[in-house]
């Protein structure tokens, strides 16, 4: 089984993650995913045969919308999601995050993830009704299955 198929199967069998993906999808964002520990922790928990999954500190919803970069929009999305569930939401528009990170402007959610320091953390999942779960993996998934932490070797990975 391909790594991506395995990860999608694990996500689809996790009711909390599927609920979170469906809620995030309901915002109608075009270029988004639930990223970082949302996917990475699940992979590692499954690879280590954990019976109880590692609790998530937050559900990182990242998206890219260069037309609306006001941080208040992120807060509105967070409030909307928090009114629908008790998940610890964190919403960030990647169209402005390059400023905070002192990078060149990002062109997409996946592009922004390619600047993250850890390769294994740069993984996300998105959901479209009637199409299902899709992964966002600028570095692929192999590193997640190697039981390692890999620093991004790109010139932008380590600030």
PDB file of C-alpha atoms in Angstrom:
ATOM      1  CA  UNK A   1       0.000   0.000   0.000  1.00  0.00           C
ATOM      2  CA  UNK A   2       1.294   3.470  -0.853  1.00  0.00           C
ATOM      3  CA  UNK A   3       2.081   5.776   2.061  1.00  0.00           C
ATOM      4  CA  UNK A   4      -0.599   8.235   0.941  1.00  0.00           C
ATOM      5  CA  UNK A   5      -3.270   5.535   0.755  1.00  0.00           C
ATOM      6  CA  UNK A   6      -2.346   4.317   4.243  1.00  0.00           C
ATOM      7  CA  UNK A   7      -2.483   7.807   5.747  1.00  0.00           C
ATOM      8  CA  UNK A   8      -5.831   8.561   4.106  1.00  0.00           C
ATOM      9  CA  UNK A   9      -7.194   5.264   5.442  1.00  0.00           C
ATOM     10  CA  UNK A  10      -6.028   6.170   8.955  1.00  0.00           C
ATOM     11  CA  UNK A  11      -7.590   9.635   8.727  1.00  0.00           C
ATOM     12  CA  UNK A  12     -10.876   8.288   7.364  1.00  0.00           C
ATOM     13  CA  UNK A  13     -11.080   5.815  10.252  1.00  0.00           C
ATOM     14  CA  UNK A  14     -10.603   8.585  12.851  1.00  0.00           C
ATOM     15  CA  UNK A  15     -13.989  10.147  13.603  1.00  0.00           C
ATOM     16  CA  UNK A  16     -12.563  13.288  15.252  1.00  0.00           C
ATOM     17  CA  UNK A  17     -10.237  14.025  12.354  1.00  0.00           C
ATOM     18  CA  UNK A  18     -13.012  13.466   9.833  1.00  0.00           C
ATOM     19  CA  UNK A  19     -15.348  15.735  11.796  1.00  0.00           C
ATOM     20  CA  UNK A  20     -12.642  18.424  11.878  1.00  0.00           C
ATOM     21  CA  UNK A  21     -12.042  18.089   8.136  1.00  0.00           C
ATOM     22  CA  UNK A  22     -15.765  18.369   7.394  1.00  0.00           C
ATOM     23  CA  UNK A  23     -16.078  21.442   9.628  1.00  0.00           C
ATOM     24  CA  UNK A  24     -13.057  23.090   8.005  1.00  0.00           C
ATOM     25  CA  UNK A  25     -14.457  22.264   4.579  1.00  0.00           C
ATOM     26  CA  UNK A  26     -17.716  24.009   5.491  1.00  0.00           C
ATOM     27  CA  UNK A  27     -15.860  27.360   5.513  1.00  0.00           C
ATOM     28  CA  UNK A  28     -15.642  27.175   1.713  1.00  0.00           C
ATOM     29  CA  UNK A  29     -11.943  28.034   1.505  1.00  0.00           C
ATOM     30  CA  UNK A  30     -10.225  27.199  -1.784  1.00  0.00           C
ATOM     31  CA  UNK A  31      -6.656  26.298  -0.770  1.00  0.00           C
ATOM     32  CA  UNK A  32      -6.590  24.890   2.753  1.00  0.00           C
ATOM     33  CA  UNK A  33      -5.610  21.936   4.881  1.00  0.00           C
ATOM     34  CA  UNK A  34      -5.425  20.771   8.460  1.00  0.00           C
ATOM     35  CA  UNK A  35      -1.694  20.471   8.901  1.00  0.00           C
ATOM     36  CA  UNK A  36       1.261  19.653  11.112  1.00  0.00           C
ATOM     37  CA  UNK A  37       0.425  17.483  14.128  1.00  0.00           C
ATOM     38  CA  UNK A  38      -3.062  16.824  12.786  1.00  0.00           C
ATOM     39  CA  UNK A  39      -1.525  14.392  10.287  1.00  0.00           C
ATOM     40  CA  UNK A  40       2.033  13.865  11.558  1.00  0.00           C
ATOM     41  CA  UNK A  41       0.983  12.745  15.043  1.00  0.00           C
ATOM     42  CA  UNK A  42      -1.527  10.292  13.609  1.00  0.00           C
ATOM     43  CA  UNK A  43       1.131   8.728  11.386  1.00  0.00           C
ATOM     44  CA  UNK A  44       3.584   8.376  14.241  1.00  0.00           C
ATOM     45  CA  UNK A  45       0.953   7.040  16.651  1.00  0.00           C
ATOM     46  CA  UNK A  46      -0.072   4.383  14.133  1.00  0.00           C
ATOM     47  CA  UNK A  47       3.533   3.444  13.351  1.00  0.00           C
ATOM     48  CA  UNK A  48       4.193   3.026  17.081  1.00  0.00           C
ATOM     49  CA  UNK A  49       0.964   1.050  17.611  1.00  0.00           C
ATOM     50  CA  UNK A  50      -0.365   3.459  20.224  1.00  0.00           C
ATOM     51  CA  UNK A  51      -3.754   2.384  21.478  1.00  0.00           C
ATOM     52  CA  UNK A  52      -4.588   5.920  22.615  1.00  0.00           C
ATOM     53  CA  UNK A  53      -3.740   8.627  20.103  1.00  0.00           C
ATOM     54  CA  UNK A  54      -1.654  11.610  21.159  1.00  0.00           C
ATOM     55  CA  UNK A  55      -3.977  14.517  22.035  1.00  0.00           C
ATOM     56  CA  UNK A  56      -3.540  17.526  19.771  1.00  0.00           C
ATOM     57  CA  UNK A  57      -2.663  20.907  21.285  1.00  0.00           C
ATOM     58  CA  UNK A  58      -4.399  22.565  18.363  1.00  0.00           C
ATOM     59  CA  UNK A  59      -5.979  21.869  15.008  1.00  0.00           C
ATOM     60  CA  UNK A  60      -3.897  23.927  12.592  1.00  0.00           C
ATOM     61  CA  UNK A  61      -6.137  25.072   9.754  1.00  0.00           C
ATOM     62  CA  UNK A  62      -3.944  26.828   7.219  1.00  0.00           C
ATOM     63  CA  UNK A  63      -5.188  28.374   4.010  1.00  0.00           C
ATOM     64  CA  UNK A  64      -4.049  30.706   1.257  1.00  0.00           C
ATOM     65  CA  UNK A  65      -6.103  33.720   0.221  1.00  0.00           C
ATOM     66  CA  UNK A  66      -4.075  36.672  -1.067  1.00  0.00           C
ATOM     67  CA  UNK A  67      -7.230  38.798  -1.432  1.00  0.00           C
ATOM     68  CA  UNK A  68      -8.042  38.862   2.296  1.00  0.00           C
ATOM     69  CA  UNK A  69      -4.940  38.934   4.492  1.00  0.00           C
ATOM     70  CA  UNK A  70      -6.401  40.680   7.538  1.00  0.00           C
ATOM     71  CA  UNK A  71      -5.726  38.647  10.690  1.00  0.00           C
ATOM     72  CA  UNK A  72      -9.271  39.392  11.862  1.00  0.00           C
ATOM     73  CA  UNK A  73     -10.545  37.094   9.123  1.00  0.00           C
ATOM     74  CA  UNK A  74      -8.577  34.233  10.685  1.00  0.00           C
ATOM     75  CA  UNK A  75     -10.107  35.043  14.066  1.00  0.00           C
ATOM     76  CA  UNK A  76     -13.607  35.059  12.547  1.00  0.00           C
ATOM     77  CA  UNK A  77     -12.991  31.605  11.060  1.00  0.00           C
ATOM     78  CA  UNK A  78     -11.657  30.378  14.409  1.00  0.00           C
ATOM     79  CA  UNK A  79     -14.713  31.668  16.257  1.00  0.00           C
ATOM     80  CA  UNK A  80     -17.040  30.079  13.729  1.00  0.00           C
ATOM     81  CA  UNK A  81     -15.286  26.712  14.063  1.00  0.00           C
ATOM     82  CA  UNK A  82     -15.159  26.938  17.863  1.00  0.00           C
ATOM     83  CA  UNK A  83     -18.918  27.582  17.901  1.00  0.00           C
ATOM     84  CA  UNK A  84     -19.405  24.280  16.048  1.00  0.00           C
ATOM     85  CA  UNK A  85     -17.030  22.061  18.035  1.00  0.00           C
ATOM     86  CA  UNK A  86     -14.790  21.907  21.072  1.00  0.00           C
ATOM     87  CA  UNK A  87     -11.655  21.302  18.994  1.00  0.00           C
ATOM     88  CA  UNK A  88      -8.750  23.676  19.718  1.00  0.00           C
ATOM     89  CA  UNK A  89      -8.710  25.534  16.397  1.00  0.00           C
ATOM     90  CA  UNK A  90      -5.870  27.710  15.140  1.00  0.00           C
ATOM     91  CA  UNK A  91      -6.473  29.384  11.771  1.00  0.00           C
ATOM     92  CA  UNK A  92      -3.746  31.126   9.765  1.00  0.00           C
ATOM     93  CA  UNK A  93      -3.820  32.594   6.256  1.00  0.00           C
ATOM     94  CA  UNK A  94      -0.478  31.668   4.706  1.00  0.00           C
ATOM     95  CA  UNK A  95      -0.712  34.620   2.292  1.00  0.00           C
ATOM     96  CA  UNK A  96       0.646  36.866   5.041  1.00  0.00           C
ATOM     97  CA  UNK A  97       2.858  34.464   7.017  1.00  0.00           C
ATOM     98  CA  UNK A  98       5.895  35.122   4.821  1.00  0.00           C
ATOM     99  CA  UNK A  99       6.131  38.559   6.447  1.00  0.00           C
ATOM    100  CA  UNK A 100       6.400  37.098   9.950  1.00  0.00           C
ATOM    101  CA  UNK A 101       8.860  34.463   8.736  1.00  0.00           C
ATOM    102  CA  UNK A 102      10.969  36.840   6.624  1.00  0.00           C
ATOM    103  CA  UNK A 103      10.523  34.722   3.466  1.00  0.00           C
ATOM    104  CA  UNK A 104       9.602  35.597  -0.092  1.00  0.00           C
ATOM    105  CA  UNK A 105       5.810  35.734  -0.599  1.00  0.00           C
ATOM    106  CA  UNK A 106       4.214  32.304  -0.697  1.00  0.00           C
ATOM    107  CA  UNK A 107       2.058  31.338  -3.667  1.00  0.00           C
ATOM    108  CA  UNK A 108      -0.061  28.591  -2.070  1.00  0.00           C
ATOM    109  CA  UNK A 109      -0.643  26.647   1.106  1.00  0.00           C
ATOM    110  CA  UNK A 110       1.687  23.878  -0.056  1.00  0.00           C
ATOM    111  CA  UNK A 111       4.361  26.415  -0.968  1.00  0.00           C
ATOM    112  CA  UNK A 112       4.209  27.912   2.527  1.00  0.00           C
ATOM    113  CA  UNK A 113       4.609  24.445   4.037  1.00  0.00           C
ATOM    114  CA  UNK A 114       7.757  23.906   1.971  1.00  0.00           C
ATOM    115  CA  UNK A 115       9.400  26.551   4.186  1.00  0.00           C
ATOM    116  CA  UNK A 116       8.678  24.728   7.431  1.00  0.00           C
ATOM    117  CA  UNK A 117      11.727  23.647   9.406  1.00  0.00           C
ATOM    118  CA  UNK A 118      10.792  19.968   9.844  1.00  0.00           C
ATOM    119  CA  UNK A 119      10.012  17.901   6.762  1.00  0.00           C
ATOM    120  CA  UNK A 120       7.774  15.495   8.710  1.00  0.00           C
ATOM    121  CA  UNK A 121       5.621  18.340  10.021  1.00  0.00           C
ATOM    122  CA  UNK A 122       4.949  19.733   6.534  1.00  0.00           C
ATOM    123  CA  UNK A 123       1.989  17.472   5.883  1.00  0.00           C
ATOM    124  CA  UNK A 124      -1.696  18.253   5.776  1.00  0.00           C
ATOM    125  CA  UNK A 125      -5.088  16.885   4.838  1.00  0.00           C
ATOM    126  CA  UNK A 126      -7.986  18.530   3.070  1.00  0.00           C
ATOM    127  CA  UNK A 127     -11.501  17.298   2.376  1.00  0.00           C
ATOM    128  CA  UNK A 128     -14.068  17.817  -0.343  1.00  0.00           C
ATOM    129  CA  UNK A 129     -17.485  16.214  -0.009  1.00  0.00           C
ATOM    130  CA  UNK A 130     -17.991  13.478  -2.616  1.00  0.00           C
ATOM    131  CA  UNK A 131     -14.226  13.452  -3.324  1.00  0.00           C
ATOM    132  CA  UNK A 132     -12.906  12.604   0.120  1.00  0.00           C
ATOM    133  CA  UNK A 133      -9.583  13.242   1.815  1.00  0.00           C
ATOM    134  CA  UNK A 134      -6.565  14.523  -0.105  1.00  0.00           C
ATOM    135  CA  UNK A 135      -3.093  14.994   1.342  1.00  0.00           C
ATOM    136  CA  UNK A 136      -0.906  18.078   0.974  1.00  0.00           C
ATOM    137  CA  UNK A 137       2.714  16.941   1.148  1.00  0.00           C
ATOM    138  CA  UNK A 138       5.346  19.265  -0.344  1.00  0.00           C
ATOM    139  CA  UNK A 139       8.077  16.787   0.684  1.00  0.00           C
ATOM    140  CA  UNK A 140       6.115  13.569   0.260  1.00  0.00           C
ATOM    141  CA  UNK A 141       5.479  11.130   3.101  1.00  0.00           C
ATOM    142  CA  UNK A 142       8.537   8.884   3.149  1.00  0.00           C
ATOM    143  CA  UNK A 143      10.262  10.829   5.933  1.00  0.00           C
ATOM    144  CA  UNK A 144       7.195  10.385   8.160  1.00  0.00           C
ATOM    145  CA  UNK A 145       7.564   6.617   7.869  1.00  0.00           C
ATOM    146  CA  UNK A 146      11.327   6.613   8.577  1.00  0.00           C
ATOM    147  CA  UNK A 147      11.005   7.276  12.327  1.00  0.00           C
ATOM    148  CA  UNK A 148      13.185  10.393  12.077  1.00  0.00           C
ATOM    149  CA  UNK A 149      13.073  14.154  12.381  1.00  0.00           C
ATOM    150  CA  UNK A 150      14.488  15.721   9.234  1.00  0.00           C
ATOM    151  CA  UNK A 151      15.467  19.365   8.964  1.00  0.00           C
ATOM    152  CA  UNK A 152      14.374  21.023   5.752  1.00  0.00           C
ATOM    153  CA  UNK A 153      17.554  21.178   3.683  1.00  0.00           C
ATOM    154  CA  UNK A 154      16.298  24.052   1.551  1.00  0.00           C
ATOM    155  CA  UNK A 155      17.958  27.404   2.085  1.00  0.00           C
ATOM    156  CA  UNK A 156      14.677  28.635   3.551  1.00  0.00           C
ATOM    157  CA  UNK A 157      14.055  25.709   5.900  1.00  0.00           C
ATOM    158  CA  UNK A 158      16.331  26.766   8.728  1.00  0.00           C
ATOM    159  CA  UNK A 159      16.124  30.428   9.689  1.00  0.00           C
TER     160      UNK A 159
END
